[in-house]
């Protein structure tokens, strides 16, 4: 495998991402054409809107206020989760790691369940989920520190334990909730992940976090490569292993916690997309991270589009239903082979 | 300019546990230094401490008068490149990518590899004959191929010193020699220094200019292979009996482990064995292994029993090769017999030269010592002095304290049971 054409792959994926996004904006009960979507979108972009205008009316309202925020949030979630998963798999040197391995999802799920149970307003709910997600990761980190160093094996077990603990507490809250369908559905919907509530103000929060997070993970990408040789060898090759682990784990947990707070627990993207990206450009993180980011964005919009076509079923169901067969396909293809 | 790595009074460990204490040695560019020692003696820990994987508790490590512990990791990686014992890579990096990681200490965070980096990688891969699978995933390589890729990574690092942490121990003998030859070449050509941990004493003897022998975290011996690889050191540190000889082909030493030293409880009894011509070798060894203090004599130098006695470091009365027993040696032998609690005689062939040995056995019996005779061949077959021998033997076997056995196993069993 020679991967000298990464530039073209990334360019191609970027174009594909745009086309998928625009196509996704044409899907829905109101009939809006590809061309209309393009013109409406461009007319909203500063500078370009001096030259491009689109008529006011309901298509514009639907695209700008309903479909576009949902698509953009989907892209942000796809990118954040994929990059977070790539980073986690790199630090744990384990292709089975995911963004949720340190308890982000279970912690966020507990916060959300408590919020729904207490009837917390929709403004504070993401904050609550975000704080419990980060709090859980913090506990896992505290458990995983051995003699001033982060021991990844201990961290993995601590994450597993906290995942179980938080999930158990969440189940208890669900069990205790009144058989009022509303709360039960809210919690379930959060657990499965969805982009239904997307709005521009969520994007104003998540986009900067995504940009900073992806930039940090990318900045430490070569260190992540060298760590694959083993932590001892990485130290001997001049890598500050502890700093790298800290930056990668904290950043990828933050990315995942942010997305959990706003979109619930969208499973599988962060686990599977890094594999798909690795098949395309290999494991070298400088190429892998942008590739995984773009693929994650595309995959999540596609899944959400399908979810909308199927009558708003939570997007997490689609990612799993689409992702698992792909995963099984990879498994069969690489079975007995030399890894992922 | 020749650089020197100086390790001074280095002490380190893990957690509370001290693993290395006051280790000092130095390594110049252009030298191969071997580190040997049993499992758990702290060999790998030493490399970890020098390369900053674990902190140094006390002491210092200098390279060219600079304390390398105070250098940035990246600068330290310019000085020392390490080849670990094994490398597990979970993701399918290509060989080229793995070797390029050797350039990590030269590349800035956002810098891409430059021409000189490509060149360094290419040269390293050529030297290790790995260039032909440069685009292949390292997960598809055999153990030997992967290890050569890792060696190439250390070469691409262009360090002043290369540390081999048992780097060849999983490889077959061909690949072992290939990698060590490559290192030796580098040492000659480019003035790098090599520090190499060895489990294989013969590889150490063959490739190292200097050797440090570690035992329980301390330096037991250091110096040239000849000074370090002695039977006494090997016995003390590894608990083995070994022969150390010179390889006739290239003059390097080679070590042949004979047997693990049996650590049976030392017994008080002194056993004197009268033997010769190879009849006593096994008995001497068995007695030593069963913990007895053993003396022997009179033996001619070059006699195979004498060689065994020498090998076992026994007190032994010797006579010049092929000479008859002289007055002087005879009296020495009698002295040892007097000191012994038990005297044994083997079924050695009796000629005019060693008839005195038979007389000495009789002397022992007459002076009240217990005497054990090993008789496997029958006296007539080994008696070459006629009636003179017959007479002494008859007297000897007539004594009440003389017992005759036909096998060594039987003797050892009775001895251990206390039935002699």
PDB file of N, CA and C in Angstrom, chain B residues 17 20 27 30 37 41 51 55 80 134 141 151 198 260 309 314 318 325 379 416:
ATOM      1  N   UNK B  17      11.519   0.232  45.305  1.00  0.00           N
ATOM      2  CA  UNK B  17      12.476  -0.867  45.176  1.00  0.00           C
ATOM      3  C   UNK B  17      13.730  -0.436  44.423  1.00  0.00           C
ATOM      4  N   UNK B  20      19.233  -0.867  40.920  1.00  0.00           N
ATOM      5  CA  UNK B  20      20.652  -0.712  40.591  1.00  0.00           C
ATOM      6  C   UNK B  20      21.320   0.158  41.639  1.00  0.00           C
ATOM      7  N   UNK B  27      31.844   4.408  28.301  1.00  0.00           N
ATOM      8  CA  UNK B  27      31.749   3.853  26.951  1.00  0.00           C
ATOM      9  C   UNK B  27      32.196   4.929  25.978  1.00  0.00           C
ATOM     10  N   UNK B  30      33.301   4.175  19.232  1.00  0.00           N
ATOM     11  CA  UNK B  30      34.254   3.235  18.660  1.00  0.00           C
ATOM     12  C   UNK B  30      34.455   1.994  19.515  1.00  0.00           C
ATOM     13  N   UNK B  37      24.591 -10.449  32.766  1.00  0.00           N
ATOM     14  CA  UNK B  37      24.144 -10.689  34.135  1.00  0.00           C
ATOM     15  C   UNK B  37      22.882 -11.527  34.088  1.00  0.00           C
ATOM     16  N   UNK B  41      19.048  -8.911  37.172  1.00  0.00           N
ATOM     17  CA  UNK B  41      20.244  -8.247  37.694  1.00  0.00           C
ATOM     18  C   UNK B  41      20.226  -6.752  37.389  1.00  0.00           C
ATOM     19  N   UNK B  51      18.499   6.301  29.454  1.00  0.00           N
ATOM     20  CA  UNK B  51      17.736   6.968  28.395  1.00  0.00           C
ATOM     21  C   UNK B  51      16.552   7.753  28.946  1.00  0.00           C
ATOM     22  N   UNK B  55      13.400   7.621  36.207  1.00  0.00           N
ATOM     23  CA  UNK B  55      14.299   8.633  36.782  1.00  0.00           C
ATOM     24  C   UNK B  55      15.497   8.008  37.495  1.00  0.00           C
ATOM     25  N   UNK B  80      21.471   9.105  21.883  1.00  0.00           N
ATOM     26  CA  UNK B  80      21.293   7.664  22.092  1.00  0.00           C
ATOM     27  C   UNK B  80      20.096   7.136  21.307  1.00  0.00           C
ATOM     28  N   UNK B 134       9.998  -1.743   2.041  1.00  0.00           N
ATOM     29  CA  UNK B 134       9.747  -0.449   2.662  1.00  0.00           C
ATOM     30  C   UNK B 134       8.260  -0.060   2.644  1.00  0.00           C
ATOM     31  N   UNK B 141       5.583  -8.573   8.512  1.00  0.00           N
ATOM     32  CA  UNK B 141       6.982  -8.991   8.504  1.00  0.00           C
ATOM     33  C   UNK B 141       7.223 -10.113   9.513  1.00  0.00           C
ATOM     34  N   UNK B 151      16.114  -1.855  13.990  1.00  0.00           N
ATOM     35  CA  UNK B 151      17.528  -1.472  13.977  1.00  0.00           C
ATOM     36  C   UNK B 151      17.730  -0.299  13.006  1.00  0.00           C
ATOM     37  N   UNK B 198      23.437  -8.564  26.668  1.00  0.00           N
ATOM     38  CA  UNK B 198      23.478  -9.913  26.101  1.00  0.00           C
ATOM     39  C   UNK B 198      23.032 -10.930  27.118  1.00  0.00           C
ATOM     40  N   UNK B 260      24.692 -26.680  35.988  1.00  0.00           N
ATOM     41  CA  UNK B 260      24.306 -25.736  37.006  1.00  0.00           C
ATOM     42  C   UNK B 260      24.884 -26.226  38.322  1.00  0.00           C
ATOM     43  N   UNK B 309      39.506 -32.600  38.539  1.00  0.00           N
ATOM     44  CA  UNK B 309      39.784 -32.025  39.852  1.00  0.00           C
ATOM     45  C   UNK B 309      40.089 -30.535  39.728  1.00  0.00           C
ATOM     46  N   UNK B 314      39.396 -28.568  43.171  1.00  0.00           N
ATOM     47  CA  UNK B 314      39.636 -29.402  44.345  1.00  0.00           C
ATOM     48  C   UNK B 314      41.088 -29.294  44.780  1.00  0.00           C
ATOM     49  N   UNK B 318      49.487 -33.415  42.876  1.00  0.00           N
ATOM     50  CA  UNK B 318      49.793 -33.798  41.491  1.00  0.00           C
ATOM     51  C   UNK B 318      51.266 -34.140  41.324  1.00  0.00           C
ATOM     52  N   UNK B 325      55.365 -41.669  41.228  1.00  0.00           N
ATOM     53  CA  UNK B 325      55.053 -40.847  42.403  1.00  0.00           C
ATOM     54  C   UNK B 325      56.321 -40.680  43.241  1.00  0.00           C
ATOM     55  N   UNK B 379      39.886 -56.699  40.118  1.00  0.00           N
ATOM     56  CA  UNK B 379      41.253 -56.267  40.388  1.00  0.00           C
ATOM     57  C   UNK B 379      42.267 -56.888  39.424  1.00  0.00           C
ATOM     58  N   UNK B 416      24.660 -40.781  51.515  1.00  0.00           N
ATOM     59  CA  UNK B 416      23.622 -39.828  51.917  1.00  0.00           C
ATOM     60  C   UNK B 416      22.754 -40.394  53.025  1.00  0.00           C
TER      61      UNK B 416
END
